[in-house]
CSV table of C-alpha atoms and ligand atoms in Angstrom, one decimal:
chain,number,residue,atom,x,y,z
A,1423,MET,CA,127.2,126.9,73.9
A,1424,ILE,CA,128.2,123.3,73.9
A,1425,GLU,CA,125.6,121.0,75.5
A,1426,ARG,CA,126.5,117.6,76.9
A,1427,ASP,CA,124.2,114.8,78.0
A,1428,LEU,CA,126.0,114.2,81.3
A,1429,VAL,CA,128.5,116.4,83.0
A,1430,ILE,CA,130.2,115.2,86.2
A,1431,VAL,CA,132.3,117.4,88.4
A,1432,GLY,CA,135.1,115.7,90.4
A,1433,ALA,CA,137.0,112.6,89.6
A,1434,GLY,CA,137.4,111.0,93.1
A,1435,PRO,CA,135.8,107.6,93.6
A,1436,GLY,CA,132.4,109.4,93.6
A,1437,GLY,CA,132.7,111.0,90.2
A,1438,MET,CA,134.6,108.1,88.6
A,1439,GLY,CA,132.0,105.5,89.9
A,1440,ALA,CA,129.1,107.7,88.7
A,1441,ALA,CA,130.7,108.0,85.2
A,1442,ILE,CA,131.2,104.3,84.9
A,1443,SER,CA,127.7,103.5,86.1
A,1444,ALA,CA,126.1,106.1,83.9
A,1445,HIS,CA,127.8,104.5,80.9
A,1446,GLU,CA,126.7,101.0,82.0
A,1447,ASN,CA,123.2,102.3,82.2
A,1448,GLY,CA,123.3,103.6,78.6
A,1449,VAL,CA,124.6,107.2,78.7
A,1450,LYS,CA,126.7,107.8,75.6
A,1451,ASP,CA,128.0,111.3,76.2
A,1452,ILE,CA,129.8,111.9,79.5
A,1453,PHE,CA,132.1,114.8,80.3
A,1454,LEU,CA,134.1,114.5,83.5
A,1455,LEU,CA,135.7,117.7,84.9
A,1456,GLU,CA,138.5,117.5,87.5
A,1457,ARG,CA,140.6,120.4,88.9
A,1458,ASP,CA,143.6,118.3,89.6
A,1459,GLN,CA,145.9,117.0,86.9
A,1460,TYR,CA,145.3,113.4,88.1
A,1461,LEU,CA,142.2,111.4,88.6
A,1462,GLY,CA,141.5,109.8,92.0
A,1463,GLY,CA,140.6,112.7,94.3
A,1464,ILE,CA,141.5,112.4,97.9
A,1465,LEU,CA,142.5,108.7,97.4
A,1466,ASN,CA,145.8,109.7,95.9
A,1467,GLN,CA,147.0,111.0,99.2
A,1468,CYS,CA,145.6,108.1,101.3
A,1469,ILE,CA,148.6,105.8,100.8
A,1470,HIS,CA,147.6,103.6,103.7
A,1471,THR,CA,145.6,100.4,103.4
A,1472,GLY,CA,142.0,100.2,104.4
A,1473,PHE,CA,140.2,100.6,101.1
A,1474,GLY,CA,138.2,98.1,99.1
A,1475,ILE,CA,137.5,95.5,101.9
A,1476,ASP,CA,133.8,95.8,101.2
A,1477,TYR,CA,133.7,96.7,97.5
A,1478,PHE,CA,136.5,94.5,96.1
A,1479,LYS,CA,136.9,92.1,99.1
A,1480,GLU,CA,140.5,93.0,99.0
A,1481,VAL,CA,142.8,95.2,101.2
A,1482,LEU,CA,144.0,98.1,99.0
A,1483,THR,CA,145.6,101.5,99.5
A,1484,GLY,CA,143.8,104.6,98.3
A,1485,PRO,CA,145.9,104.9,95.1
A,1486,GLU,CA,145.3,101.2,94.3
A,1487,TYR,CA,141.6,101.6,94.8
A,1488,ALA,CA,141.6,104.7,92.5
A,1489,ASP,CA,143.7,102.8,89.9
A,1490,ARG,CA,140.9,100.2,89.5
A,1491,PHE,CA,138.5,103.0,88.5
A,1492,ILE,CA,141.0,105.0,86.4
A,1493,LYS,CA,141.7,101.9,84.3
A,1494,LYS,CA,138.0,101.3,83.7
A,1495,ILE,CA,137.4,105.0,82.8
A,1496,ASN,CA,140.3,105.1,80.4
A,1497,ALA,CA,138.8,102.1,78.5
A,1498,ILE,CA,135.5,103.8,77.9
A,1499,PRO,CA,135.7,106.2,74.9
A,1500,GLU,CA,132.3,107.7,75.7
A,1501,ILE,CA,133.8,109.3,78.9
A,1502,GLU,CA,135.7,112.4,78.0
A,1503,ILE,CA,138.0,113.6,80.8
A,1504,SER,CA,139.0,117.2,81.2
A,1505,ALA,CA,141.7,117.5,83.9
A,1506,ARG,CA,143.1,120.7,85.3
A,1507,SER,CA,139.6,122.1,84.9
A,1508,PHE,CA,138.3,124.1,87.9
A,1509,VAL,CA,134.6,124.7,88.0
A,1510,THR,CA,133.9,128.1,89.5
A,1511,HIS,CA,130.3,128.9,88.5
A,1512,LEU,CA,127.0,127.0,88.2
A,1513,THR,CA,123.5,128.2,87.3
A,1514,LYS,CA,120.1,126.6,88.0
A,1515,ASP,CA,119.9,125.7,84.3
A,1516,LYS,CA,123.1,123.6,84.7
A,1517,VAL,CA,125.5,125.9,82.9
A,1518,LEU,CA,129.0,125.4,84.2
A,1519,THR,CA,131.9,127.8,83.9
A,1520,TYR,CA,135.4,126.3,84.4
A,1521,PHE,CA,139.0,127.4,84.2
A,1522,LYS,CA,141.5,125.4,82.2
A,1523,PRO,CA,145.2,126.5,81.9
A,1524,GLY,CA,144.9,129.6,79.7
A,1525,LYS,CA,141.2,129.7,79.1
A,1526,ILE,CA,137.7,130.0,80.5
A,1527,GLU,CA,135.1,127.6,79.2
A,1528,THR,CA,131.3,127.1,79.6
A,1529,VAL,CA,129.3,124.0,79.1
A,1530,LYS,CA,125.6,123.3,79.5
A,1531,ALA,CA,124.7,119.9,81.1
A,1532,LYS,CA,121.4,118.2,80.3
A,1533,CYS,CA,122.1,116.2,83.5
A,1534,LEU,CA,124.7,117.0,86.1
A,1535,ILE,CA,126.3,115.0,88.9
A,1536,MET,CA,128.4,116.9,91.4
A,1537,ALA,CA,131.0,114.8,93.1
A,1538,THR,CA,133.2,117.5,94.7
A,1539,GLY,CA,134.0,115.7,97.9
A,1540,CYS,CA,134.6,117.3,101.3
A,1541,ARG,CA,137.0,119.8,102.8
A,1542,GLU,CA,138.3,119.8,106.4
A,1543,LYS,CA,137.0,121.7,109.3
A,1544,THR,CA,139.5,124.3,110.5
A,1545,ARG,CA,140.8,125.5,113.8
A,1546,GLU,CA,138.5,128.5,113.5
A,1547,MET,CA,135.5,126.1,113.8
A,1548,THR,CA,136.9,124.5,117.0
A,1549,HIS,CA,137.5,127.6,119.2
A,1550,ILE,CA,141.1,127.1,120.4
A,1551,ALA,CA,142.5,130.1,122.0
A,1552,GLY,CA,146.0,131.5,121.8
A,1553,THR,CA,148.3,133.0,119.2
A,1554,ARG,CA,148.5,132.3,115.4
A,1555,PRO,CA,152.0,131.0,114.8
A,1556,SER,CA,153.0,128.8,111.9
A,1557,GLY,CA,152.9,125.1,112.5
A,1558,ILE,CA,149.1,124.6,112.6
A,1559,PHE,CA,147.8,122.3,109.9
A,1560,SER,CA,144.6,120.4,109.2
A,1561,ALA,CA,145.4,116.7,109.2
A,1562,GLY,CA,144.5,116.2,105.6
A,1563,LEU,CA,146.8,119.1,104.5
A,1564,ALA,CA,149.7,117.5,106.4
A,1565,GLN,CA,148.8,114.2,104.7
A,1566,LYS,CA,149.1,115.9,101.3
A,1567,LEU,CA,152.4,117.6,102.2
A,1568,ILE,CA,154.0,114.3,103.4
A,1569,ASN,CA,152.5,111.9,100.9
A,1570,ILE,CA,152.3,114.0,97.7
A,1571,GLU,CA,154.9,116.8,98.2
A,1572,GLY,CA,157.5,114.9,100.2
A,1573,LEU,CA,157.6,117.6,103.0
A,1574,LEU,CA,157.6,116.8,106.7
A,1575,PRO,CA,155.7,119.7,108.3
A,1576,GLY,CA,157.1,119.3,111.8
A,1577,ASN,CA,159.1,117.3,114.3
A,1578,GLU,CA,157.1,117.2,117.5
A,1579,VAL,CA,153.4,116.9,116.9
A,1580,VAL,CA,150.2,117.1,118.9
A,1581,ILE,CA,147.0,116.0,117.2
A,1582,VAL,CA,143.7,117.5,118.1
A,1583,GLY,CA,140.8,115.2,117.5
A,1584,SER,CA,140.8,111.4,117.0
A,1585,GLY,CA,139.1,111.2,113.6
A,1586,ASP,CA,140.5,108.7,111.1
A,1587,ILE,CA,142.7,111.2,109.3
A,1588,GLY,CA,144.3,112.4,112.6
A,1589,LEU,CA,144.9,108.8,113.6
A,1590,ILE,CA,146.4,107.8,110.2
A,1591,MET,CA,148.6,110.9,110.4
A,1592,ALA,CA,149.9,110.0,113.8
A,1593,ARG,CA,151.4,106.8,112.3
A,1594,ARG,CA,152.6,108.6,109.2
A,1595,PHE,CA,154.5,111.2,111.2
A,1596,THR,CA,156.0,108.6,113.4
A,1597,LEU,CA,157.2,106.4,110.4
A,1598,GLU,CA,158.7,109.5,108.9
A,1599,GLY,CA,160.8,110.1,112.0
A,1600,ALA,CA,158.7,112.8,113.8
A,1601,LYS,CA,157.6,112.4,117.4
A,1602,VAL,CA,153.9,112.4,118.0
A,1603,LYS,CA,153.5,113.5,121.6
A,1604,ALA,CA,149.7,113.2,122.0
A,1605,VAL,CA,146.3,112.7,120.4
A,1606,ILE,CA,143.7,114.8,122.3
A,1607,GLU,CA,140.1,113.8,122.0
A,1608,ILE,CA,137.4,115.8,123.8
A,1609,GLN,CA,134.8,112.9,123.7
A,1610,ASP,CA,135.1,109.7,125.7
A,1611,LYS,CA,135.7,107.6,122.7
A,1612,THR,CA,137.4,107.9,119.3
A,1613,ARG,CA,135.6,109.4,116.3
A,1614,GLY,CA,137.6,107.2,114.1
A,1615,LEU,CA,137.6,103.4,113.5
A,1616,LEU,CA,138.9,101.3,116.3
A,1617,ARG,CA,141.3,99.5,113.9
A,1618,ASN,CA,143.0,102.9,113.3
A,1619,VAL,CA,143.4,103.4,117.0
A,1620,VAL,CA,145.1,100.0,117.2
A,1621,GLN,CA,147.4,100.2,114.2
A,1622,CYS,CA,148.2,103.9,114.2
A,1623,VAL,CA,148.3,104.9,117.8
A,1624,THR,CA,148.6,101.9,120.1
A,1625,ASP,CA,151.2,100.2,117.8
A,1626,PHE,CA,153.5,103.2,118.3
A,1627,ASP,CA,152.8,103.8,122.0
A,1628,ILE,CA,151.4,107.3,121.3
A,1629,PRO,CA,149.5,108.7,124.2
A,1630,LEU,CA,145.8,109.1,123.4
A,1631,TYR,CA,143.8,111.3,125.9
A,1632,PHE,CA,140.1,111.0,125.9
A,1633,ASN,CA,137.9,113.6,127.7
A,1634,HIS,CA,140.7,116.1,127.2
A,1635,LYS,CA,140.8,119.3,125.3
A,1636,ILE,CA,143.3,121.8,124.0
A,1637,LEU,CA,143.0,125.1,125.9
A,1638,LYS,CA,145.6,127.2,124.2
A,1639,ILE,CA,148.3,127.1,121.5
A,1640,PHE,CA,151.5,128.9,122.4
A,1641,GLY,CA,154.3,130.4,120.2
A,1642,LYS,CA,155.0,133.6,118.4
A,1643,ASP,CA,156.4,132.7,115.0
A,1644,ARG,CA,156.2,128.9,115.3
A,1645,VAL,CA,154.2,126.8,117.7
A,1646,THR,CA,156.1,126.1,120.9
A,1647,GLY,CA,153.4,124.1,122.8
A,1648,VAL,CA,149.9,123.6,123.8
A,1649,SER,CA,148.0,123.4,127.1
A,1650,VAL,CA,145.6,120.6,127.7
A,1651,ALA,CA,143.1,119.9,130.4
A,1652,LYS,CA,140.6,117.3,131.4
A,1653,VAL,CA,136.9,118.0,130.7
A,1654,ASP,CA,133.8,116.9,132.5
A,1655,SER,CA,130.7,115.3,130.9
A,1656,CYS,CA,129.5,118.8,129.9
A,1657,MET,CA,132.9,119.4,128.1
A,1658,ARG,CA,133.8,121.9,130.7
A,1659,GLU,CA,137.4,122.2,131.8
A,1660,VAL,CA,138.1,120.5,135.2
A,1661,ALA,CA,140.0,122.9,137.4
A,1662,GLY,CA,143.6,121.9,138.3
A,1663,THR,CA,144.0,119.4,135.6
A,1664,GLU,CA,145.8,121.6,133.1
A,1665,PHE,CA,149.2,120.6,131.8
A,1666,LYS,CA,151.5,121.7,129.0
A,1667,ILE,CA,153.0,119.8,126.1
A,1668,ASP,CA,155.9,121.2,124.1
A,1669,CYS,CA,155.6,120.7,120.4
A,1670,ASP,CA,156.3,122.6,117.1
A,1671,THR,CA,153.3,121.3,115.2
A,1672,VAL,CA,149.5,121.0,115.9
A,1673,LEU,CA,147.3,119.0,113.6
A,1674,ILE,CA,143.6,119.6,113.6
A,1675,SER,CA,141.5,116.6,112.7
A,1676,VAL,CA,138.0,117.5,113.7
A,1677,GLY,CA,135.9,116.4,110.8
A,1678,LEU,CA,134.9,117.1,107.2
A,1679,ILE,CA,132.2,119.3,105.6
A,1680,PRO,CA,130.8,118.6,102.2
A,1681,GLU,CA,132.0,121.0,99.5
A,1682,ASN,CA,128.7,122.3,98.1
A,1683,GLU,CA,129.1,126.0,97.3
A,1684,LEU,CA,128.5,125.5,93.6
A,1685,ILE,CA,125.1,123.9,93.9
A,1686,GLU,CA,124.2,126.4,96.5
A,1687,MET,CA,125.1,129.1,94.0
A,1688,ALA,CA,122.7,127.3,91.6
A,1689,GLY,CA,119.9,127.5,94.1
A,1690,VAL,CA,119.9,124.0,95.5
A,1691,ARG,CA,118.5,123.8,99.0
A,1692,ILE,CA,121.3,123.2,101.5
A,1693,ASP,CA,121.2,122.2,105.1
A,1694,LYS,CA,123.2,125.0,106.7
A,1695,LYS,CA,124.3,122.9,109.6
A,1696,THR,CA,125.8,120.0,107.7
A,1697,ASN,CA,126.3,121.7,104.3
A,1698,CYS,CA,124.6,118.7,102.6
A,1699,PRO,CA,121.8,119.1,100.1
A,1700,VAL,CA,118.4,118.9,101.6
A,1701,SER,CA,117.0,115.6,100.2
A,1702,ASP,CA,114.8,112.8,101.1
A,1703,GLU,CA,116.3,110.5,98.5
A,1704,THR,CA,120.0,109.6,98.1
A,1705,ASN,CA,121.8,111.7,95.5
A,1706,LYS,CA,118.7,113.8,94.6
A,1707,THR,CA,118.5,117.6,95.1
A,1708,SER,CA,115.8,120.2,94.9
A,1709,ILE,CA,116.7,120.8,91.2
A,1710,PRO,CA,115.6,117.9,88.9
A,1711,GLY,CA,118.5,116.4,86.9
A,1712,LEU,CA,121.1,117.8,89.3
A,1713,PHE,CA,122.5,115.0,91.4
A,1714,VAL,CA,125.1,115.0,94.2
A,1715,CYS,CA,127.1,111.9,95.1
A,1716,GLY,CA,130.0,110.8,97.3
A,1717,ASN,CA,131.2,112.8,100.2
A,1718,ALA,CA,129.6,115.9,98.8
A,1719,PHE,CA,126.2,114.3,99.4
A,1720,LYS,CA,127.0,113.0,102.8
A,1721,VAL,CA,130.3,112.4,104.7
A,1722,TYR,CA,131.0,108.7,104.2
A,1723,ASP,CA,133.6,107.1,106.4
A,1724,LEU,CA,134.6,104.6,103.6
A,1725,ALA,CA,135.4,105.0,100.0
A,1726,ASP,CA,133.6,101.7,99.5
A,1727,SER,CA,130.3,103.3,100.5
A,1728,VAL,CA,131.0,106.2,98.2
A,1729,SER,CA,131.4,103.7,95.3
A,1730,LYS,CA,128.1,102.2,96.0
A,1731,ASP,CA,126.4,105.6,96.3
A,1732,SER,CA,128.0,106.7,93.0
A,1733,GLU,CA,126.6,103.6,91.2
A,1734,LEU,CA,123.2,104.8,92.1
A,1735,ALA,CA,123.9,108.4,91.0
A,1736,GLY,CA,125.0,107.1,87.6
A,1737,LYS,CA,121.8,105.1,87.3
A,1738,LEU,CA,119.6,108.0,88.4
A,1739,ALA,CA,121.3,110.2,85.8
A,1740,ALA,CA,120.6,107.7,83.0
A,1741,GLU,CA,117.0,107.4,84.1
A,1742,TYR,CA,116.6,111.2,84.1
A,1743,LEU,CA,118.2,111.5,80.6
A,1744,ARG,CA,115.9,108.8,79.3
A,1745,SER,CA,112.8,110.5,80.7
A,1746,ALA,CA,113.9,113.9,79.5
A,1747,GLY,CA,114.3,112.5,76.0
B,586,MET,CA,146.0,84.3,130.6
B,587,LYS,CA,143.2,86.3,128.9
B,588,LYS,CA,143.8,89.3,126.6
B,589,ASN,CA,141.4,91.7,124.9
B,590,LEU,CA,142.2,92.7,121.3
B,591,ILE,CA,140.5,94.7,118.6
B,592,CYS,CA,140.5,93.0,115.3
B,593,ILE,CA,141.9,95.3,112.6
B,594,GLU,CA,141.1,93.2,109.6
B,595,CYS,CA,138.0,95.2,108.6
B,596,PRO,CA,136.2,98.4,109.7
B,597,LYS,CA,133.8,96.5,112.1
B,598,GLY,CA,136.6,96.3,114.7
B,599,CYS,CA,135.3,93.3,116.7
B,600,ALA,CA,136.4,93.1,120.3
B,601,LEU,CA,138.1,89.8,120.7
B,602,ASP,CA,138.6,87.8,123.9
B,603,VAL,CA,141.7,85.7,123.6
B,604,ASP,CA,142.8,82.8,125.9
B,605,ILE,CA,146.5,82.4,125.9
B,606,GLU,CA,148.5,79.4,127.4
B,607,ASN,CA,152.3,79.4,127.2
B,608,CYS,CA,152.4,82.2,124.6
B,609,ARG,CA,150.0,80.3,122.4
B,610,VAL,CA,146.4,81.2,121.6
B,611,VAL,CA,144.0,78.5,122.6
B,612,LYS,CA,140.7,80.2,122.2
B,613,VAL,CA,139.3,83.3,120.5
B,614,THR,CA,135.7,84.6,121.0
B,615,GLY,CA,134.0,87.8,119.9
B,616,ASN,CA,135.0,87.6,116.2
B,617,GLN,CA,132.2,87.9,113.7
B,618,CYS,CA,134.1,86.0,111.0
B,619,PRO,CA,137.1,83.6,110.8
B,620,LYS,CA,139.6,86.3,109.9
B,621,GLY,CA,139.3,87.5,113.5
B,622,GLU,CA,140.7,84.2,114.8
B,623,THR,CA,143.6,84.3,112.4
B,624,TYR,CA,144.3,87.8,113.4
B,625,ALA,CA,144.3,87.1,117.1
B,626,ILE,CA,146.7,84.1,116.7
B,627,SER,CA,149.1,86.2,114.6
B,628,GLU,CA,148.8,89.2,116.8
B,629,ILE,CA,149.8,87.2,119.9
B,630,GLU,CA,152.3,84.8,118.4
B,631,ASP,CA,153.8,86.9,115.6
B,632,PRO,CA,152.4,90.4,115.2
B,633,ARG,CA,152.7,91.7,111.6
B,634,ARG,CA,151.5,94.7,109.6
B,635,ILE,CA,151.4,95.7,106.0
B,636,LEU,CA,153.8,98.7,105.7
B,637,THR,CA,152.8,101.6,103.4
B,638,ALA,CA,155.2,104.4,102.6
B,639,THR,CA,156.5,106.6,99.7
B,640,ILE,CA,159.7,106.7,97.8
B,641,LEU,CA,161.3,109.6,95.9
B,642,THR,CA,161.1,109.6,92.1
B,643,LYS,CA,163.7,110.9,89.7
B,644,GLY,CA,162.7,112.5,86.4
B,645,PHE,CA,158.9,112.3,86.8
B,646,PRO,CA,156.4,115.1,87.5
B,647,LEU,CA,155.0,113.0,90.4
B,648,LYS,CA,157.5,113.6,93.3
B,649,LEU,CA,156.7,110.5,95.2
B,650,LEU,CA,155.6,107.0,94.4
B,651,PRO,CA,153.4,105.4,97.0
B,652,VAL,CA,154.5,101.8,97.9
B,653,ARG,CA,153.6,99.0,100.2
B,654,THR,CA,154.7,95.6,101.3
B,655,ASP,CA,152.7,92.9,99.4
B,656,ARG,CA,152.2,91.0,102.7
B,657,PRO,CA,152.4,91.8,106.4
B,658,ILE,CA,155.9,92.1,107.9
B,659,PRO,CA,156.9,91.6,111.5
B,660,LYS,CA,155.9,94.7,113.6
B,661,ALA,CA,159.3,94.7,115.2
B,662,ARG,CA,161.0,95.2,111.8
B,663,ILE,CA,158.9,98.1,110.6
B,664,SER,CA,161.5,100.8,111.5
B,665,ASP,CA,164.3,98.9,109.8
B,666,ALA,CA,162.1,98.5,106.8
B,667,MET,CA,161.4,102.2,106.7
B,668,LYS,CA,165.1,102.9,106.8
B,669,ALA,CA,165.6,100.6,103.8
B,670,ILE,CA,162.7,102.1,101.9
B,671,ARG,CA,164.0,105.6,102.4
B,672,LYS,CA,167.1,104.8,100.3
B,673,ILE,CA,165.1,103.5,97.3
B,674,ARG,CA,164.4,105.8,94.3
B,675,ALA,CA,161.9,105.3,91.5
B,676,ILE,CA,163.8,106.0,88.3
B,677,SER,CA,161.8,104.2,85.7
B,678,ARG,CA,158.1,103.8,84.7
B,679,VAL,CA,156.1,101.4,86.8
B,680,LYS,CA,152.6,100.2,86.9
B,681,THR,CA,150.5,99.6,90.0
B,682,GLY,CA,151.5,96.3,91.5
B,683,ASP,CA,155.0,96.2,90.0
B,684,ILE,CA,157.7,95.0,92.4
B,685,ILE,CA,160.1,97.8,93.5
B,686,ALA,CA,162.2,95.7,95.8
B,687,LYS,CA,162.2,92.0,96.0
B,688,ASP,CA,162.1,90.3,99.4
B,689,LEU,CA,162.7,93.5,101.4
B,690,LEU,CA,165.4,92.9,104.0
B,691,GLY,CA,164.7,89.1,103.6
B,692,LEU,CA,161.4,89.5,105.4
B,693,GLY,CA,159.6,87.5,102.8
B,694,ALA,CA,157.6,90.4,101.4
B,695,ASN,CA,158.1,92.4,98.2
B,696,LEU,CA,157.8,96.2,98.1
B,697,ILE,CA,155.3,97.0,95.4
B,698,ALA,CA,154.2,100.3,93.7
B,699,THR,CA,150.6,101.3,94.5
B,700,ARG,CA,150.4,103.9,91.8
B,701,GLU,CA,151.4,104.3,88.2
B,702,LEU,CA,154.4,106.3,87.4
C,1321,FAD,C1,142.6,111.7,104.9
C,1321,FAD,C2,141.5,110.7,104.6
C,1321,FAD,C3,141.7,109.3,104.9
C,1321,FAD,C4,140.7,108.4,104.5
C,1321,FAD,N1,140.9,107.1,104.8
C,1321,FAD,C5,140.0,106.1,104.4
C,1321,FAD,C6,140.2,104.7,104.6
C,1321,FAD,O1,141.2,104.3,105.2
C,1321,FAD,N2,139.3,103.9,104.1
C,1321,FAD,C7,138.2,104.3,103.4
C,1321,FAD,O2,137.4,103.5,102.8
C,1321,FAD,N3,138.0,105.6,103.2
C,1321,FAD,C8,138.8,106.5,103.7
C,1321,FAD,N4,138.6,107.9,103.5
C,1321,FAD,C9,137.3,108.3,102.9
C,1321,FAD,C10,137.4,108.3,101.4
C,1321,FAD,O3,138.6,108.6,100.9
C,1321,FAD,C11,136.4,109.3,100.9
C,1321,FAD,O4,135.1,108.9,101.4
C,1321,FAD,C12,136.3,109.3,99.4
C,1321,FAD,O5,137.5,109.5,98.8
C,1321,FAD,C13,135.3,110.4,98.9
C,1321,FAD,O6,135.2,110.4,97.5
C,1321,FAD,P1,134.6,111.6,96.7
C,1321,FAD,O7,134.7,111.2,95.3
C,1321,FAD,O8,133.3,111.9,97.2
C,1321,FAD,O9,135.5,112.8,97.0
C,1321,FAD,P2,137.0,113.2,96.7
C,1321,FAD,O10,137.9,112.0,96.7
C,1321,FAD,O11,137.4,114.3,97.7
C,1321,FAD,O12,137.0,113.7,95.3
C,1321,FAD,C14,136.4,115.0,94.9
C,1321,FAD,C15,137.1,115.5,93.7
C,1321,FAD,O13,136.4,116.6,93.2
C,1321,FAD,C16,137.4,117.5,92.7
C,1321,FAD,N5,136.7,118.9,92.8
C,1321,FAD,C17,136.2,119.5,93.9
C,1321,FAD,N6,135.7,120.7,93.6
C,1321,FAD,C18,136.0,120.9,92.3
C,1321,FAD,C19,135.7,121.9,91.3
C,1321,FAD,N7,135.1,123.1,91.7
C,1321,FAD,N8,136.0,121.8,90.0
C,1321,FAD,C20,136.7,120.6,89.6
C,1321,FAD,N9,136.9,119.6,90.4
C,1321,FAD,C21,136.6,119.7,91.7
C,1321,FAD,C22,138.5,117.4,93.6
C,1321,FAD,O14,139.7,117.8,93.1
C,1321,FAD,C23,138.5,115.9,93.9
C,1321,FAD,O15,139.3,115.2,92.9
C,1321,FAD,C24,139.5,108.8,103.9
C,1321,FAD,C25,139.4,110.2,103.6
C,1321,FAD,C26,140.3,111.1,103.9
C,1321,FAD,C27,140.1,112.6,103.6
C,1322,SF4,S1,136.5,89.4,113.1
C,1322,SF4,FE1,135.9,89.6,111.0
C,1322,SF4,S2,134.1,91.0,111.1
C,1322,SF4,FE2,135.2,91.3,113.0
C,1322,SF4,S3,136.7,93.0,112.6
C,1322,SF4,FE3,137.8,91.0,112.2
C,1322,SF4,S4,137.5,90.7,110.0
C,1322,SF4,FE4,136.0,92.2,110.6
């Protein structure tokens, strides 16, 4: 079996930043696995500005932010990139199995950094009653459809949850000609950044309902509407406040969960509530030499924070390899 | 007249108190840095936004090329700008930062590619 000094899974800002930092700290053999055909991770679909203000002191879009790292990585011969490589298995000895078009490969890592990012929470996790028609999307999926595939998933949209992705998609749908009828937030304030409320919702006069929740989704084949009601401080529905909004699309934007099934498979201790590795030190896990960085370690609001976190991961990996000899 | 604004220049989102006289900003408080004042003046006197969008490509595996204006454009012209952007196609290779359309609609901003094609 081929053994590599450092294997990194995921080429979002986390994995790319870790690879660059590991190289800067002296690691000479770095193998970067990414399931997509492009590097950049979630940044590629985040075409809005709001990246790099901290890290580069510049206002960049997601793809521009990614581009800075991609250029650096491509200029480092010691980093070997394997794209279209989907890691499906991981053992406690850091043996990885991955699929590439037409083949299955295994590789053993002396040191491993997992930078697999997050996935979105789904409707099933938010307990909305009603039918199961088409037209219900997670906000990030809708973002991918619009920004990468060029498909508009609906014309009249209600967004559940006021996280950043939901707010950003409210503007995106509006700019693409759809009507965003409401953003519904159960809490008394936004879960996202205030700047996104201003530039994505207020700018376009989109109604934003705080202390409200979706009771039910209607529709047989396609969504036809939702019912909404006010909630009290215990999140209970207030009688008599229910109203209906007609729409053909519902976006769910209720948060992210770290993607850590592979390290769980390898026996890393995971906090079942957050799906983060149990750890008292950033990037470390219960298995020595197996590090986790970026959104897989902890849900960061900003890519800039992921970049800082990943610098540390690269450094820790280099230290581990040095001490392991 | 007094107005409350949220500064959108960085993730801190400072709450600004703005004193306005005859449609001009005379005083800004609540900002944690000078950008907040610049933002408040612009937001009251001439509100602008950077516009981000995508354009269709022709003959490339990537279906869409993400683009943006290289400086903020008047808020009131965003929907016109979107109409114009929708008609543009990316037909040749570009690098991040390359100009796709010069001086879009005469608004004083170029449309630039934000990804390599
Ligand atoms: C919709 C949205 C909007 C955002 N807006 C902003 C913003 O305005 N400003 C800001 O600063 N931040 C924003 N963020 C946050 C920021 O983008 C993320 O924090 C950052 O991209 C996370 O980086 P990452 O490398 O940890 O994960 P990701 O970018 O998700 O990268 C993970 C990578 O791992 C790969 N991968 C996963 N599993 C496997 C596997 N088994 N095998 C191989 N490869 C695998 C994935 O394909 C992906 O490329 C936003 C995030 C989202 C989702
Ligand atoms: S005033 Fe300065 S610190 Fe406050 S939100 Fe604006 S740019 Fe950020």
